[in-house]
């Protein structure tokens, strides 16, 4: 607090000593005016910084000669705030020229104004000025509202997925009690307690700082942070805001559209389109290079904002597709927000000129037709091979079916007499027997006619391969006509039998 100017009647150290003596002996001078009364009713007064506050003091009874003053503090450290004869710019009387109401107004309250104030009645005597009566004192507290909070972000932009710090600061408040809350798009965010900076002087204001870590997202372009500060001097919180777009950078995706280049013709125009999408902020630079050498391009659109708040644009490069440029590489280089460039490259491919006046469409059609012919030829070849294989398997099966077991019986050459007997059906001299490839069981042999005579062909163990014995020739004059006897019992399970039945003459 700036020192107040001294009034012409202000006492110095002698007066201070006199005041101390009067405090020790409060009854001094009381006999001079027993009916005089001084009232200082206020015990506490609270005021906000910069506002006006009142200190009330009234008197009653017989008037007593001597000045009225307001002192801040008591004892050796007291300070005169108001004197009837002095000049005090910030202090005025509530009722001017009144002999009973000594209430004062103090303008533009400051933090230094906090303290105890006393209304004092002095009396004059031969020894000088001394304290006659004083009030009980009024405790004045000055509250200071915090300044509007300020939210600051990182010094450099960050991309989605990165956590960056944000700081909320406010100062000049008194008393110390203060609270801070953070919000992101009206949703509360947990944060640590604010850091309070204590002033060097006891009656000075406090400062506050609160820090919050936030992970950025791609859709934070339109999001904002809010820092809300609450203090006893405030009826509603003070808020500070920060747009997250100031701290966010979304790098673009770059693509060069060159699908039509493979069908480009000599001396025709080939189009290269560079698409730059999904970036923020909008500042971007596009340059084209041909085989590493920068070329000038003017067909670049202006950035267009998407519903998500991001930007996109495109750049068109037109190239005369001459034979000398065949295989040339064209690069789209994008620089966004002073970051490292992003490059995408496409190659110019030129097809040979069409002969006999055929257009590119006819060439493509002929190429597709050739592919169809090749596919049809392959399918026909496969089908022919399958048919040949099937025929071969059928013939092999038929040839194997004919190789069934057989037995032949022959007689020697017959005489002329025997020739005459060929018409006799009972004179059987030759037989071809063809059997299926199956074993004849003993039961089937026994069930044959009892008048049959048998010729037995017994083979050894059947070989494992398909080259089994399937044919036999038997030459004999005639079969033995011994008395009937049962068919011989096979000695081994692998025997195969052929029976010949000869009717009796």
Tab-separated table of C-alpha atoms in Angstrom:
chain	number	residue	atom	x	y	z
A	1	UNK	CA	0.000	0.000	0.000
A	2	UNK	CA	1.276	3.430	-0.905
A	3	UNK	CA	1.927	5.506	2.172
A	4	UNK	CA	-0.842	7.956	2.797
A	5	UNK	CA	0.064	11.670	2.952
A	6	UNK	CA	0.398	13.118	6.409
A	7	UNK	CA	-2.143	15.719	7.519
A	8	UNK	CA	-1.048	18.998	9.049
A	9	UNK	CA	-2.262	17.937	12.499
A	10	UNK	CA	-0.736	14.443	12.421
A	11	UNK	CA	1.278	13.560	15.502
A	12	UNK	CA	4.624	11.880	15.232
A	13	UNK	CA	6.507	9.904	17.852
A	14	UNK	CA	5.349	12.012	20.842
A	15	UNK	CA	1.777	11.296	19.901
A	16	UNK	CA	2.523	7.613	19.514
A	17	UNK	CA	3.963	7.457	23.014
A	18	UNK	CA	0.942	9.310	24.292
A	19	UNK	CA	-1.357	6.793	22.652
A	20	UNK	CA	0.519	3.927	24.305
A	21	UNK	CA	0.153	5.568	27.668
A	22	UNK	CA	-3.530	6.076	27.091
A	23	UNK	CA	-3.943	2.400	26.224
A	24	UNK	CA	-2.391	1.472	29.542
A	25	UNK	CA	-4.620	3.842	31.328
A	26	UNK	CA	-7.885	3.898	29.461
A	27	UNK	CA	-9.538	5.976	32.149
A	28	UNK	CA	-7.338	8.953	31.481
A	29	UNK	CA	-9.380	12.038	30.574
A	30	UNK	CA	-12.627	10.249	31.345
A	31	UNK	CA	-13.452	12.724	34.093
A	32	UNK	CA	-13.507	15.538	31.532
A	33	UNK	CA	-16.645	14.210	29.773
A	34	UNK	CA	-18.494	11.342	31.344
A	35	UNK	CA	-21.499	11.551	28.923
A	36	UNK	CA	-19.481	11.242	25.657
A	37	UNK	CA	-19.898	7.881	23.908
A	38	UNK	CA	-18.132	6.465	20.775
A	39	UNK	CA	-19.652	3.564	18.822
A	40	UNK	CA	-17.770	1.392	16.225
A	41	UNK	CA	-20.322	-1.396	15.533
A	42	UNK	CA	-18.587	-3.292	12.706
A	43	UNK	CA	-16.529	-6.281	13.744
A	44	UNK	CA	-15.572	-7.619	10.244
A	45	UNK	CA	-15.798	-6.153	6.793
A	46	UNK	CA	-15.096	-8.100	3.595
A	47	UNK	CA	-14.488	-6.343	0.312
A	48	UNK	CA	-13.328	-7.328	-3.157
A	49	UNK	CA	-10.298	-5.762	-4.673
A	50	UNK	CA	-11.124	-2.551	-6.505
A	51	UNK	CA	-14.416	-2.029	-4.753
A	52	UNK	CA	-15.391	0.538	-2.082
A	53	UNK	CA	-15.941	-0.328	1.582
A	54	UNK	CA	-17.335	1.629	4.526
A	55	UNK	CA	-16.076	1.986	8.120
A	56	UNK	CA	-18.798	3.135	10.530
A	57	UNK	CA	-18.185	5.330	13.596
A	58	UNK	CA	-20.662	7.565	15.504
A	59	UNK	CA	-20.578	9.586	18.762
A	60	UNK	CA	-23.202	10.688	21.272
A	61	UNK	CA	-23.438	12.763	24.449
A	62	UNK	CA	-21.685	15.992	25.267
A	63	UNK	CA	-19.315	17.265	22.683
A	64	UNK	CA	-15.718	17.081	23.776
A	65	UNK	CA	-12.983	19.224	22.314
A	66	UNK	CA	-10.462	17.308	20.275
A	67	UNK	CA	-10.046	15.767	16.783
A	68	UNK	CA	-11.509	12.450	15.435
A	69	UNK	CA	-9.236	10.110	13.487
A	70	UNK	CA	-9.189	6.632	11.845
A	71	UNK	CA	-6.099	4.560	12.506
A	72	UNK	CA	-5.028	1.300	10.840
A	73	UNK	CA	-3.335	-0.878	13.383
A	74	UNK	CA	-2.603	-0.084	16.993
A	75	UNK	CA	0.553	0.624	18.840
A	76	UNK	CA	3.819	1.733	17.319
A	77	UNK	CA	2.856	0.447	13.811
A	78	UNK	CA	-0.384	2.394	13.508
A	79	UNK	CA	-1.107	4.453	10.431
A	80	UNK	CA	-3.494	7.394	10.120
A	81	UNK	CA	-6.105	6.613	7.470
A	82	UNK	CA	-8.306	9.698	7.963
A	83	UNK	CA	-7.935	12.987	9.832
A	84	UNK	CA	-10.388	15.882	9.841
A	85	UNK	CA	-7.664	18.300	8.887
A	86	UNK	CA	-5.665	16.166	6.456
A	87	UNK	CA	-5.934	15.241	2.721
A	88	UNK	CA	-6.690	11.612	1.899
A	89	UNK	CA	-7.600	11.060	-1.807
A	90	UNK	CA	-9.171	7.596	-1.418
A	91	UNK	CA	-11.051	8.399	1.830
A	92	UNK	CA	-14.184	10.543	2.147
A	93	UNK	CA	-16.704	11.289	4.930
A	94	UNK	CA	-20.114	9.670	4.607
A	95	UNK	CA	-21.767	12.768	6.200
A	96	UNK	CA	-19.720	15.835	5.567
A	97	UNK	CA	-19.246	18.377	8.419
A	98	UNK	CA	-21.185	16.169	10.886
A	99	UNK	CA	-20.147	16.391	14.563
A	100	UNK	CA	-21.593	12.944	15.445
A	101	UNK	CA	-21.191	10.705	12.342
A	102	UNK	CA	-17.604	9.979	11.404
A	103	UNK	CA	-18.296	7.091	8.976
A	104	UNK	CA	-15.821	7.018	6.087
A	105	UNK	CA	-15.738	5.494	2.552
A	106	UNK	CA	-12.502	3.979	1.248
A	107	UNK	CA	-12.404	3.764	-2.563
A	108	UNK	CA	-10.600	1.253	-4.788
A	109	UNK	CA	-9.823	-1.372	-2.190
A	110	UNK	CA	-6.387	-2.921	-2.408
A	111	UNK	CA	-4.940	-6.062	-0.934
A	112	UNK	CA	-2.763	-3.885	1.284
A	113	UNK	CA	-5.908	-2.406	2.845
A	114	UNK	CA	-6.525	-5.620	4.785
A	115	UNK	CA	-6.084	-5.134	8.541
A	116	UNK	CA	-7.699	-3.714	11.724
A	117	UNK	CA	-9.157	-0.202	11.742
A	118	UNK	CA	-9.913	1.942	14.849
A	119	UNK	CA	-12.036	5.051	15.258
A	120	UNK	CA	-10.280	7.285	17.881
A	121	UNK	CA	-11.378	10.453	19.747
A	122	UNK	CA	-8.508	12.632	20.905
A	123	UNK	CA	-8.616	15.376	23.558
A	124	UNK	CA	-6.549	18.507	23.958
A	125	UNK	CA	-4.872	19.447	27.179
A	126	UNK	CA	-1.990	21.537	28.412
A	127	UNK	CA	0.287	18.604	27.780
A	128	UNK	CA	-0.827	18.227	24.152
A	129	UNK	CA	-3.161	15.734	22.332
A	130	UNK	CA	-4.040	12.446	23.901
A	131	UNK	CA	-6.496	9.558	23.252
A	132	UNK	CA	-9.838	10.169	24.876
A	133	UNK	CA	-11.878	7.187	23.560
A	134	UNK	CA	-11.557	4.604	20.735
A	135	UNK	CA	-13.654	1.865	19.179
A	136	UNK	CA	-13.187	-1.888	19.468
A	137	UNK	CA	-11.785	-2.136	15.961
A	138	UNK	CA	-13.027	-3.454	12.620
A	139	UNK	CA	-11.198	-6.314	10.811
A	140	UNK	CA	-11.096	-5.658	7.077
A	141	UNK	CA	-10.359	-8.485	4.644
A	142	UNK	CA	-9.800	-7.773	0.965
A	143	UNK	CA	-10.639	-10.493	-1.557
A	144	UNK	CA	-9.206	-10.486	-5.045
A	145	UNK	CA	-10.919	-12.192	-7.918
A	146	UNK	CA	-8.700	-14.376	-10.081
A	147	UNK	CA	-7.889	-13.135	-13.515
A	148	UNK	CA	-9.659	-14.913	-16.413
A	149	UNK	CA	-7.866	-18.244	-16.959
A	150	UNK	CA	-5.621	-18.608	-19.963
A	151	UNK	CA	-5.132	-22.039	-21.597
A	152	UNK	CA	-1.950	-22.633	-23.574
A	153	UNK	CA	-0.985	-25.644	-25.671
A	154	UNK	CA	2.232	-27.200	-26.999
A	155	UNK	CA	4.684	-25.124	-28.978
A	156	UNK	CA	4.549	-27.503	-31.950
A	157	UNK	CA	1.726	-29.452	-33.543
A	158	UNK	CA	1.378	-33.157	-32.863
A	159	UNK	CA	-0.268	-35.999	-34.747
A	160	UNK	CA	-3.116	-38.310	-33.730
A	161	UNK	CA	-2.152	-40.765	-31.004
A	162	UNK	CA	0.361	-38.411	-29.348
A	163	UNK	CA	-0.124	-37.009	-25.840
A	164	UNK	CA	0.569	-33.298	-25.434
A	165	UNK	CA	0.404	-30.968	-22.376
A	166	UNK	CA	-2.035	-28.099	-21.880
A	167	UNK	CA	-1.693	-25.496	-19.129
A	168	UNK	CA	-4.318	-23.288	-17.469
A	169	UNK	CA	-3.077	-20.235	-15.522
A	170	UNK	CA	-4.828	-17.591	-13.413
A	171	UNK	CA	-3.471	-15.034	-10.934
A	172	UNK	CA	-4.105	-12.089	-8.661
A	173	UNK	CA	-6.583	-13.823	-6.359
A	174	UNK	CA	-6.985	-13.689	-2.611
A	175	UNK	CA	-7.534	-15.650	-0.436
A	176	UNK	CA	-5.706	-18.791	-1.430
A	177	UNK	CA	-8.658	-21.155	-1.879
A	178	UNK	CA	-9.264	-21.978	-5.565
A	179	UNK	CA	-10.419	-24.994	-7.633
A	180	UNK	CA	-9.911	-25.935	-11.294
A	181	UNK	CA	-11.911	-28.281	-13.552
A	182	UNK	CA	-11.129	-29.412	-17.130
A	183	UNK	CA	-13.651	-30.276	-19.843
A	184	UNK	CA	-13.331	-31.600	-23.383
A	185	UNK	CA	-16.447	-30.919	-25.432
A	186	UNK	CA	-18.462	-30.660	-22.177
A	187	UNK	CA	-17.124	-33.973	-20.902
A	188	UNK	CA	-15.109	-33.696	-17.660
A	189	UNK	CA	-11.471	-34.799	-17.651
A	190	UNK	CA	-9.614	-35.786	-14.492
A	191	UNK	CA	-6.584	-33.625	-13.713
A	192	UNK	CA	-4.167	-33.148	-10.850
A	193	UNK	CA	-4.708	-30.472	-8.217
A	194	UNK	CA	-3.577	-27.024	-9.349
A	195	UNK	CA	-0.239	-25.673	-8.233
A	196	UNK	CA	-0.604	-22.545	-6.073
A	197	UNK	CA	2.230	-20.034	-6.165
A	198	UNK	CA	2.503	-18.313	-2.772
A	199	UNK	CA	3.358	-14.601	-2.934
A	200	UNK	CA	6.495	-13.256	-1.324
A	201	UNK	CA	4.531	-10.720	0.683
A	202	UNK	CA	1.820	-11.850	3.058
A	203	UNK	CA	-0.792	-9.420	1.780
A	204	UNK	CA	-0.136	-10.050	-1.924
A	205	UNK	CA	-2.282	-12.111	-4.291
A	206	UNK	CA	-1.797	-15.738	-5.312
A	207	UNK	CA	-1.201	-17.328	-8.706
A	208	UNK	CA	-2.353	-20.735	-9.975
A	209	UNK	CA	-1.201	-23.183	-12.672
A	210	UNK	CA	-2.885	-26.448	-13.740
A	211	UNK	CA	-1.485	-28.882	-16.332
A	212	UNK	CA	-3.370	-31.581	-18.266
A	213	UNK	CA	-2.110	-34.270	-20.687
A	214	UNK	CA	-4.408	-34.990	-23.638
A	215	UNK	CA	-4.027	-37.678	-26.338
A	216	UNK	CA	-4.966	-36.157	-29.673
A	217	UNK	CA	-7.322	-37.843	-32.131
A	218	UNK	CA	-7.985	-37.320	-35.818
A	219	UNK	CA	-11.510	-36.070	-35.126
A	220	UNK	CA	-10.278	-33.432	-32.635
A	221	UNK	CA	-10.210	-30.804	-35.373
A	222	UNK	CA	-13.459	-29.344	-34.033
A	223	UNK	CA	-12.928	-30.230	-30.354
A	224	UNK	CA	-12.026	-27.755	-27.605
A	225	UNK	CA	-10.652	-27.808	-24.067
A	226	UNK	CA	-12.245	-25.729	-21.295
A	227	UNK	CA	-10.572	-24.733	-18.020
A	228	UNK	CA	-13.106	-23.640	-15.372
A	229	UNK	CA	-11.846	-21.763	-12.254
A	230	UNK	CA	-13.950	-21.379	-9.091
A	231	UNK	CA	-13.086	-18.937	-6.251
A	232	UNK	CA	-14.973	-17.559	-3.218
A	233	UNK	CA	-15.073	-14.145	-4.857
A	234	UNK	CA	-16.933	-15.491	-7.897
A	235	UNK	CA	-20.628	-16.113	-8.307
A	236	UNK	CA	-19.958	-18.199	-11.446
A	237	UNK	CA	-16.782	-19.967	-12.633
A	238	UNK	CA	-14.373	-18.205	-14.963
A	239	UNK	CA	-13.528	-20.225	-18.071
A	240	UNK	CA	-10.705	-20.330	-20.567
A	241	UNK	CA	-10.932	-22.248	-23.869
A	242	UNK	CA	-8.467	-23.805	-26.305
A	243	UNK	CA	-9.230	-25.182	-29.772
A	244	UNK	CA	-7.447	-28.504	-30.208
A	245	UNK	CA	-7.048	-27.777	-33.910
A	246	UNK	CA	-4.247	-25.377	-32.912
A	247	UNK	CA	-2.215	-28.314	-31.619
A	248	UNK	CA	-3.288	-31.011	-34.120
A	249	UNK	CA	-1.630	-32.073	-37.349
A	250	UNK	CA	-3.101	-34.774	-39.595
A	251	UNK	CA	-0.735	-35.843	-42.368
A	252	UNK	CA	-2.240	-36.405	-45.827
A	253	UNK	CA	-2.573	-39.634	-47.773
A	254	UNK	CA	-1.080	-39.266	-51.274
A	255	UNK	CA	-1.999	-41.382	-54.310
A	256	UNK	CA	-1.136	-40.981	-57.998
A	257	UNK	CA	-3.867	-42.183	-60.346
A	258	UNK	CA	-2.169	-43.621	-63.435
A	259	UNK	CA	-4.523	-46.432	-64.461
A	260	UNK	CA	-4.932	-45.135	-68.000
A	261	UNK	CA	-1.223	-44.839	-68.705
A	262	UNK	CA	-0.787	-48.423	-69.879
A	263	UNK	CA	-3.088	-47.748	-72.855
A	264	UNK	CA	-1.550	-44.453	-73.840
A	265	UNK	CA	-0.718	-44.062	-77.479
A	266	UNK	CA	2.187	-42.314	-79.097
A	267	UNK	CA	1.637	-38.557	-79.459
A	268	UNK	CA	-1.425	-38.730	-77.255
A	269	UNK	CA	-1.840	-36.929	-73.904
A	270	UNK	CA	-1.268	-38.989	-70.767
A	271	UNK	CA	-2.909	-37.776	-67.534
A	272	UNK	CA	-1.355	-38.166	-64.076
A	273	UNK	CA	-3.590	-37.169	-61.144
A	274	UNK	CA	-2.150	-36.715	-57.647
A	275	UNK	CA	-4.817	-37.066	-54.933
A	276	UNK	CA	-3.997	-35.531	-51.524
A	277	UNK	CA	-6.638	-36.382	-48.920
A	278	UNK	CA	-7.413	-36.126	-45.194
A	279	UNK	CA	-4.930	-33.486	-43.969
A	280	UNK	CA	-4.960	-30.631	-41.455
A	281	UNK	CA	-4.104	-27.757	-41.398
A	282	UNK	CA	-4.818	-26.740	-44.955
A	283	UNK	CA	-1.347	-25.457	-45.806
A	284	UNK	CA	0.129	-27.842	-48.425
A	285	UNK	CA	2.467	-27.569	-51.414
A	286	UNK	CA	2.485	-29.911	-54.449
A	287	UNK	CA	5.334	-30.188	-56.950
A	288	UNK	CA	5.860	-32.580	-59.898
A	289	UNK	CA	9.169	-34.084	-60.976
A	290	UNK	CA	10.027	-35.856	-64.226
A	291	UNK	CA	12.914	-38.265	-63.704
A	292	UNK	CA	13.981	-36.210	-60.664
A	293	UNK	CA	13.736	-32.805	-62.375
A	294	UNK	CA	11.029	-30.410	-61.187
A	295	UNK	CA	8.479	-29.363	-63.785
A	296	UNK	CA	5.910	-26.584	-63.634
A	297	UNK	CA	2.269	-27.549	-63.155
A	298	UNK	CA	-0.652	-25.153	-62.797
A	299	UNK	CA	-3.599	-27.560	-62.707
A	300	UNK	CA	-3.839	-27.753	-58.906
A	301	UNK	CA	-7.191	-27.360	-57.166
A	302	UNK	CA	-7.840	-25.398	-53.962
A	303	UNK	CA	-8.155	-27.323	-50.680
A	304	UNK	CA	-11.738	-28.387	-49.965
A	305	UNK	CA	-12.939	-28.961	-46.401
A	306	UNK	CA	-14.599	-32.284	-45.634
A	307	UNK	CA	-17.464	-32.792	-43.124
A	308	UNK	CA	-14.874	-34.048	-40.602
A	309	UNK	CA	-12.977	-30.760	-40.803
A	310	UNK	CA	-10.057	-32.176	-42.819
A	311	UNK	CA	-8.979	-31.011	-46.277
A	312	UNK	CA	-8.323	-32.601	-49.665
A	313	UNK	CA	-7.217	-31.491	-53.131
A	314	UNK	CA	-5.860	-32.887	-56.407
A	315	UNK	CA	-3.253	-31.915	-58.985
A	316	UNK	CA	-3.392	-32.880	-62.684
A	317	UNK	CA	-0.263	-33.391	-64.808
A	318	UNK	CA	-0.653	-33.785	-68.584
A	319	UNK	CA	2.252	-35.273	-70.542
A	320	UNK	CA	2.750	-35.620	-74.310
A	321	UNK	CA	3.315	-39.383	-74.641
A	322	UNK	CA	6.176	-39.435	-77.155
A	323	UNK	CA	8.400	-42.447	-77.726
A	324	UNK	CA	11.295	-40.616	-76.063
A	325	UNK	CA	9.295	-40.367	-72.821
A	326	UNK	CA	8.470	-44.066	-72.694
A	327	UNK	CA	9.483	-45.360	-69.268
A	328	UNK	CA	9.821	-41.875	-67.752
A	329	UNK	CA	9.039	-41.598	-64.037
A	330	UNK	CA	6.745	-38.817	-62.798
A	331	UNK	CA	6.769	-38.039	-59.065
A	332	UNK	CA	4.182	-36.096	-57.056
A	333	UNK	CA	5.892	-34.534	-54.024
A	334	UNK	CA	3.687	-33.149	-51.227
A	335	UNK	CA	4.963	-30.918	-48.399
A	336	UNK	CA	2.451	-30.433	-45.585
A	337	UNK	CA	2.856	-28.044	-42.653
A	338	UNK	CA	6.647	-27.798	-43.134
A	339	UNK	CA	7.057	-31.539	-42.568
A	340	UNK	CA	9.170	-34.000	-44.538
A	341	UNK	CA	7.865	-34.389	-48.102
A	342	UNK	CA	5.665	-37.317	-49.110
A	343	UNK	CA	6.382	-38.641	-52.637
A	344	UNK	CA	4.498	-41.001	-54.923
A	345	UNK	CA	5.780	-42.068	-58.367
A	346	UNK	CA	4.141	-43.435	-61.544
A	347	UNK	CA	5.808	-44.619	-64.769
A	348	UNK	CA	4.730	-43.637	-68.272
A	349	UNK	CA	4.117	-46.771	-70.356
A	350	UNK	CA	3.485	-46.261	-74.048
A	351	UNK	CA	2.098	-49.036	-76.258
A	352	UNK	CA	3.320	-49.465	-79.868
A	353	UNK	CA	1.233	-47.790	-82.598
A	354	UNK	CA	-1.618	-49.944	-83.895
A	355	UNK	CA	-1.024	-51.494	-87.380
A	356	UNK	CA	-3.508	-51.647	-90.343
A	357	UNK	CA	-5.464	-48.861	-88.733
A	358	UNK	CA	-6.541	-50.959	-85.735
A	359	UNK	CA	-7.495	-48.982	-82.729
A	360	UNK	CA	-6.538	-49.757	-79.164
A	361	UNK	CA	-9.981	-51.261	-78.705
A	362	UNK	CA	-9.501	-53.698	-81.577
A	363	UNK	CA	-6.050	-54.651	-80.285
A	364	UNK	CA	-7.491	-55.392	-76.887
A	365	UNK	CA	-10.319	-57.381	-78.491
A	366	UNK	CA	-7.885	-59.456	-80.576
A	367	UNK	CA	-5.765	-60.105	-77.517
A	368	UNK	CA	-8.784	-61.355	-75.583
A	369	UNK	CA	-9.842	-63.533	-78.559
A	370	UNK	CA	-6.409	-65.148	-78.690
A	371	UNK	CA	-6.658	-66.014	-75.029
A	372	UNK	CA	-10.043	-67.648	-75.648
A	373	UNK	CA	-8.603	-69.772	-78.484
A	374	UNK	CA	-5.755	-70.954	-76.281
A	375	UNK	CA	-8.134	-71.950	-73.499
A	376	UNK	CA	-10.423	-73.855	-75.874
A	377	UNK	CA	-7.467	-75.740	-77.407
A	378	UNK	CA	-6.204	-76.809	-74.010
A	379	UNK	CA	-9.658	-78.053	-72.982
A	380	UNK	CA	-10.085	-80.073	-76.218
A	381	UNK	CA	-6.651	-81.681	-75.799
A	382	UNK	CA	-7.481	-82.751	-72.262
A	383	UNK	CA	-10.802	-84.250	-73.367
A	384	UNK	CA	-9.116	-86.224	-76.197
A	385	UNK	CA	-6.577	-87.674	-73.792
A	386	UNK	CA	-9.357	-88.718	-71.416
A	387	UNK	CA	-11.294	-90.491	-74.213
A	388	UNK	CA	-8.147	-92.366	-75.363
A	389	UNK	CA	-7.439	-93.480	-71.824
A	390	UNK	CA	-10.992	-94.757	-71.375
A	391	UNK	CA	-10.869	-96.755	-74.656
A	392	UNK	CA	-7.560	-98.285	-73.681
A	393	UNK	CA	-8.930	-99.400	-70.330
A	394	UNK	CA	-12.002	-100.971	-71.979
A	395	UNK	CA	-9.915	-102.982	-74.438
A	396	UNK	CA	-7.539	-104.127	-71.735
A	397	UNK	CA	-10.487	-105.360	-69.692
A	398	UNK	CA	-11.960	-107.248	-72.652
A	399	UNK	CA	-8.633	-108.945	-73.448
A	400	UNK	CA	-8.316	-110.089	-69.862
A	401	UNK	CA	-11.876	-111.485	-69.922
A	402	UNK	CA	-11.019	-113.853	-72.745
A	403	UNK	CA	-8.156	-115.493	-70.871
A	404	UNK	CA	-10.384	-117.699	-68.768
A	405	UNK	CA	-9.249	-121.254	-67.880
A	406	UNK	CA	-9.974	-123.833	-70.633
A	407	UNK	CA	-9.222	-127.483	-71.291
A	408	UNK	CA	-9.135	-129.310	-74.593
A	409	UNK	CA	-9.424	-133.019	-75.143
A	410	UNK	CA	-8.231	-134.455	-78.417
A	411	UNK	CA	-8.241	-138.005	-79.792
A	412	UNK	CA	-5.708	-139.303	-82.284
A	413	UNK	CA	-6.500	-139.148	-85.896
A	414	UNK	CA	-9.402	-141.448	-86.545
A	415	UNK	CA	-9.651	-144.085	-89.202
A	416	UNK	CA	-12.239	-144.215	-91.920
A	417	UNK	CA	-14.378	-146.330	-89.686
A	418	UNK	CA	-14.407	-143.772	-87.099
A	419	UNK	CA	-15.484	-141.233	-89.671
A	420	UNK	CA	-18.706	-143.007	-90.163
A	421	UNK	CA	-19.426	-142.732	-86.498
A	422	UNK	CA	-19.180	-138.939	-86.319
A	423	UNK	CA	-22.883	-138.697	-86.516
A	424	UNK	CA	-23.227	-140.559	-83.237
A	425	UNK	CA	-24.002	-137.972	-80.639
A	426	UNK	CA	-22.753	-140.249	-77.918
A	427	UNK	CA	-19.279	-140.465	-79.378
A	428	UNK	CA	-17.799	-137.285	-77.872
A	429	UNK	CA	-14.101	-137.051	-78.607
A	430	UNK	CA	-13.336	-133.351	-78.313
A	431	UNK	CA	-14.335	-130.692	-75.698
A	432	UNK	CA	-13.443	-127.064	-75.094
A	433	UNK	CA	-14.088	-125.964	-71.594
A	434	UNK	CA	-13.971	-122.339	-70.645
A	435	UNK	CA	-14.363	-121.486	-66.987
A	436	UNK	CA	-14.705	-118.224	-65.177
A	437	UNK	CA	-11.922	-117.220	-62.877
A	438	UNK	CA	-13.364	-118.747	-59.766
A	439	UNK	CA	-12.557	-121.769	-57.689
A	440	UNK	CA	-14.768	-124.781	-57.965
A	441	UNK	CA	-15.786	-126.008	-54.592
A	442	UNK	CA	-15.800	-129.739	-53.727
A	443	UNK	CA	-19.515	-129.632	-53.088
A	444	UNK	CA	-20.209	-128.402	-56.607
A	445	UNK	CA	-18.097	-131.250	-58.054
A	446	UNK	CA	-19.848	-133.950	-56.048
A	447	UNK	CA	-23.261	-132.706	-57.121
A	448	UNK	CA	-22.475	-133.453	-60.747
A	449	UNK	CA	-24.012	-136.484	-62.436
A	450	UNK	CA	-22.946	-139.799	-60.957
A	451	UNK	CA	-22.354	-141.165	-64.488
A	452	UNK	CA	-19.656	-138.602	-65.196
A	453	UNK	CA	-16.074	-139.593	-65.544
A	454	UNK	CA	-13.470	-137.095	-64.568
A	455	UNK	CA	-10.184	-135.897	-65.800
A	456	UNK	CA	-8.339	-133.974	-63.138
A	457	UNK	CA	-5.836	-131.236	-63.777
A	458	UNK	CA	-4.032	-130.303	-60.604
A	459	UNK	CA	-1.786	-127.270	-60.506
A	460	UNK	CA	0.692	-126.185	-57.945
A	461	UNK	CA	0.279	-123.112	-55.720
A	462	UNK	CA	-1.250	-120.349	-57.799
A	463	UNK	CA	1.234	-117.637	-58.705
A	464	UNK	CA	0.630	-114.148	-57.437
A	465	UNK	CA	0.641	-112.499	-60.837
A	466	UNK	CA	-2.072	-112.542	-63.479
A	467	UNK	CA	-0.096	-115.029	-65.581
A	468	UNK	CA	-2.053	-118.012	-64.231
A	469	UNK	CA	-2.455	-121.196	-66.216
A	470	UNK	CA	-5.685	-120.789	-68.132
A	471	UNK	CA	-5.392	-123.259	-71.011
A	472	UNK	CA	-4.584	-126.982	-71.249
A	473	UNK	CA	-4.548	-129.574	-74.140
A	474	UNK	CA	-5.323	-133.207	-73.337
A	475	UNK	CA	-4.668	-135.819	-76.065
A	476	UNK	CA	-5.890	-139.280	-75.411
A	477	UNK	CA	-7.506	-142.171	-77.239
A	478	UNK	CA	-10.389	-142.463	-74.888
A	479	UNK	CA	-11.180	-142.134	-71.293
A	480	UNK	CA	-10.879	-145.096	-68.998
A	481	UNK	CA	-14.187	-146.810	-68.501
A	482	UNK	CA	-13.482	-148.184	-65.123
A	483	UNK	CA	-16.286	-148.690	-62.682
A	484	UNK	CA	-17.801	-145.608	-61.339
A	485	UNK	CA	-15.988	-144.058	-58.482
A	486	UNK	CA	-16.402	-140.774	-56.711
A	487	UNK	CA	-14.577	-137.751	-57.892
A	488	UNK	CA	-11.108	-137.507	-56.501
A	489	UNK	CA	-10.791	-135.298	-53.461
A	490	UNK	CA	-8.527	-132.342	-54.161
A	491	UNK	CA	-5.309	-132.441	-52.250
A	492	UNK	CA	-4.736	-128.704	-52.151
A	493	UNK	CA	-7.006	-125.719	-52.004
A	494	UNK	CA	-5.214	-124.190	-54.962
A	495	UNK	CA	-6.227	-127.022	-57.364
A	496	UNK	CA	-8.454	-126.223	-60.300
A	497	UNK	CA	-10.583	-128.946	-61.904
A	498	UNK	CA	-12.000	-129.584	-65.279
A	499	UNK	CA	-14.658	-132.312	-65.619
A	500	UNK	CA	-15.543	-134.095	-68.786
A	501	UNK	CA	-18.752	-136.100	-68.919
A	502	UNK	CA	-18.927	-138.866	-71.530
A	503	UNK	CA	-22.226	-140.596	-72.004
A	504	UNK	CA	-22.119	-144.394	-72.125
A	505	UNK	CA	-22.678	-146.024	-75.480
